[in-house]
Amino acid sequence: MKSTFLKILLLIFIVFNIGLGSFGLSESSEARYAEISREMVKTGDFLTPNLLGINHYHKPPITYHITAIGYKIFGINEYGARFFLGIALILQIYLIFRIGKLLYKDEKIAVAAALIYLSFPIVIIASRNLTTDAYLITFILWSLYLWLQNKVHHSKIWIYAFYMVLGFAFLTKGPVAILPVTIFIATYLIVKKERIKLSMHDLFGIIIFVAISASWFIAIIIDNPKLWNYFIEKQIVERATNAEKFHRSKPFWYYLLFAPLLGFPWVFFIIASYFSNIKQALQKHTIIKTLTIISLLIFVIFSAFSSKLILYILPMYPFLALAGGYLLYKISDMKLKWFCKVYEVLLGLLLVGLVVSLFIPSISMDLIYSLPLIVLVAIVLLYFIKFSPFNSRQKLQYLGVAFIACLMLTHTIFSRSNPYTVNSVKELVSFVKEKKGTDLNRLIVFDYLLPSAAFYLDQNIVTVHNKSFPTIREIQFEEGDEYKKDYIDLRLDQDKEHFELLMNQNNNVLIERAKHPMPDSLRYLLKNYKHEQLLDKWIVHY
């Protein structure tokens, strides 16, 4: 069983890396993290994150540092930006397996839990887009594994390792990293009716945790004491309670709608299995009771937060997967066969979608890549329907893995052929390079934050703020006026003059959104731009 599991991990890692650098960065989150990391490598300043030439303190630096290592190994490109996301994915799956073994003392359940986790769409979404979330959940799972290891072996090595890794989790996304770990430990101890026992090693471990987690914050606050209030008030309190200010406010029921879809179809399998065995699960199995409470608490607490994005709820899914691994072995063969049918239908729908996409004019699918994928999906579907040698439990797990692998390949092919659909401006920047080449002076982006434009040009761009919220930059921590060469705020009279001078320079290119172009009062500045090209939702003036 374990050797098969390790082979699956290797297969998934290979599939993950196929074409990983062939599709452009997505705006805005992935492009933002990639560009900040690029600027770190270029400037050699790994302490202060900079986005388009302006200090950007929204997140601690671990994600940027990991990405920068990818650039050092593979170069500043999409593959370098995403490579370690694949490593994080494999570590997550393996850690679920190890945690499952510690909880259940059963390798079959542990493997099932790991493969269920792999099959959640949200896990692949997090791993295919550069943000903090994939690295955060990796550190969270790692810390929980170390804590459980200490429960079994009672060794100071595990205690110190737990606090150290938890410190790295904090340096990935701040205080929110502690929440799932605290919920797990508190629920585990309460359900098992164990008392909290802190040894001297725990006290020293807490010191290690504080030293690691606070290291970056202390370093930059010493340099600029105003950042203390910024972190506490704006980045913690306001993001949790006043997300409207960041345009990330969602209603309480937001995750009630999206959480099942992000775990489809396994979430529905787990719920169906759970209610079929609810009495036994809750009364006779403390682990299932623990995992159920943890999942519900994370769901409710994250729903209560004002700030919500799809990936924020990711920490709930490892606990759902761990519960699902156990429940998979408690349901009838007849239900398992029905669950298998669902995955067969999904594979069939994917196959039909791939074929139909070849005949839809608005969708571009490269035949060199899409035809082999169509054949592959057809073979996989036929194999599981007609020739599968596995029992229903094994078949369901392997169907989940096969579907998610085919989905990753589909995403790669679709994204590389339809860059504007996935919100990438790689082709837009390529057009600018083609038209101006080495003669390009400055690329000016009007009223939109476009980090990947700087990434693909490998140079700073000029961002012009007019009315768009994302282009409002936090310049209160800037020393001097150096940032003004890359940022223009049209609310300021002196910046309006700067903008006019810039627009009159030779060999500049201006990009604006077709739906939100420059106002008529400023269009006279385009008189020197002889050419205009519409590219999807963008207009390029040169």
Coordinates of N, CA and C in Angstrom, one line a residue, residues 12-25 30 34 66-87 127-128 130 135 412 426 455-456:
I12 N 2.0 12.4 -9.4 CA 1.4 13.7 -9.3 C 2.4 14.8 -9.4
F13 N 3.6 14.6 -8.9 CA 4.6 15.6 -9.0 C 5.1 15.8 -10.4
I14 N 5.1 14.7 -11.2 CA 5.5 14.8 -12.6 C 4.4 15.6 -13.4
V15 N 3.1 15.2 -13.1 CA 2.0 15.8 -13.8 C 2.0 17.3 -13.4
F16 N 2.2 17.6 -12.2 CA 2.2 19.0 -11.7 C 3.2 19.8 -12.5
N17 N 4.3 19.3 -12.8 CA 5.4 20.0 -13.4 C 5.3 20.1 -14.9
I18 N 4.4 19.3 -15.5 CA 4.3 19.3 -17.0 C 3.7 20.7 -17.4
G19 N 4.4 21.4 -18.2 CA 3.9 22.7 -18.7 C 3.8 23.8 -17.6
L20 N 4.4 23.6 -16.4 CA 4.1 24.5 -15.3 C 4.6 25.9 -15.6
G21 N 5.6 26.1 -16.5 CA 6.1 27.4 -16.8 C 5.6 27.9 -18.2
S22 N 4.6 27.2 -18.7 CA 4.1 27.5 -20.1 C 3.0 28.5 -20.1
F23 N 2.4 28.8 -19.0 CA 1.2 29.7 -18.9 C 1.6 30.9 -18.1
G24 N 1.1 32.0 -18.4 CA 1.4 33.3 -17.8 C 0.9 33.4 -16.4
L25 N 1.5 34.4 -15.6 CA 1.1 34.7 -14.3 C -0.3 35.3 -14.3
E30 N -1.3 36.2 -7.9 CA -0.1 35.4 -8.3 C 1.0 36.4 -8.9
A34 N 4.8 37.1 -7.4 CA 5.9 36.8 -8.3 C 6.8 38.1 -8.5
I66 N 10.9 31.9 -0.5 CA 10.8 30.6 -1.2 C 10.8 30.8 -2.7
T67 N 10.0 31.8 -3.1 CA 9.9 32.1 -4.6 C 11.3 32.6 -5.1
A68 N 11.9 33.4 -4.3 CA 13.2 33.9 -4.7 C 14.2 32.8 -4.9
I69 N 14.2 31.8 -4.1 CA 15.0 30.6 -4.2 C 14.7 29.9 -5.5
G70 N 13.4 29.8 -5.9 CA 13.1 29.3 -7.2 C 13.7 30.0 -8.3
Y71 N 13.7 31.4 -8.2 CA 14.3 32.2 -9.3 C 15.8 31.9 -9.3
K72 N 16.5 31.8 -8.2 CA 17.9 31.5 -8.2 C 18.3 30.2 -8.9
I73 N 17.4 29.2 -8.8 CA 17.6 27.9 -9.4 C 17.2 27.9 -10.8
F74 N 16.0 28.4 -11.1 CA 15.5 28.2 -12.5 C 15.4 29.5 -13.3
G75 N 15.8 30.6 -12.7 CA 15.7 31.9 -13.4 C 14.4 32.6 -13.0
I76 N 14.3 33.8 -13.4 CA 13.1 34.6 -13.1 C 12.1 34.3 -14.2
N77 N 11.2 33.4 -14.0 CA 10.2 33.0 -14.9 C 9.1 32.3 -14.2
E78 N 8.1 31.9 -14.9 CA 6.9 31.3 -14.3 C 7.2 30.0 -13.6
Y79 N 8.1 29.2 -14.2 CA 8.4 27.9 -13.6 C 9.2 28.1 -12.2
G80 N 10.1 29.1 -12.2 CA 10.8 29.4 -11.0 C 9.9 29.9 -9.9
A81 N 8.9 30.6 -10.3 CA 7.9 31.2 -9.4 C 7.0 30.1 -8.7
R82 N 6.7 29.0 -9.5 CA 5.8 28.0 -9.1 C 6.4 26.7 -8.6
F83 N 7.7 26.5 -8.9 CA 8.2 25.2 -8.6 C 8.0 24.7 -7.2
F84 N 8.3 25.5 -6.2 CA 8.2 25.0 -4.9 C 6.7 24.9 -4.4
L85 N 5.8 25.3 -5.2 CA 4.4 25.0 -4.9 C 4.1 23.5 -5.1
G86 N 4.8 22.9 -6.0 CA 4.7 21.5 -6.3 C 5.3 20.7 -5.1
I87 N 6.4 21.2 -4.6 CA 7.1 20.5 -3.4 C 6.1 20.6 -2.2
S127 N -2.3 25.2 -5.1 CA -1.0 24.8 -5.5 C -0.6 25.2 -6.9
R128 N -1.6 25.7 -7.7 CA -1.3 26.1 -9.1 C -1.2 27.6 -9.2
L130 N 0.5 31.1 -7.3 CA 1.4 31.5 -6.3 C 0.8 32.5 -5.3
Y135 N 1.8 27.4 1.0 CA 2.9 27.3 2.0 C 2.4 27.3 3.4
T412 N -3.4 23.4 -17.6 CA -2.1 23.8 -18.2 C -2.4 24.2 -19.7
K426 N 0.6 38.2 -20.3 CA 1.9 37.9 -20.9 C 2.0 38.2 -22.4
F455 N 7.1 42.3 -14.3 CA 7.8 41.0 -14.2 C 8.3 40.6 -15.6
Y456 N 7.4 40.7 -16.6 CA 7.8 40.2 -18.0 C 8.7 41.2 -18.7

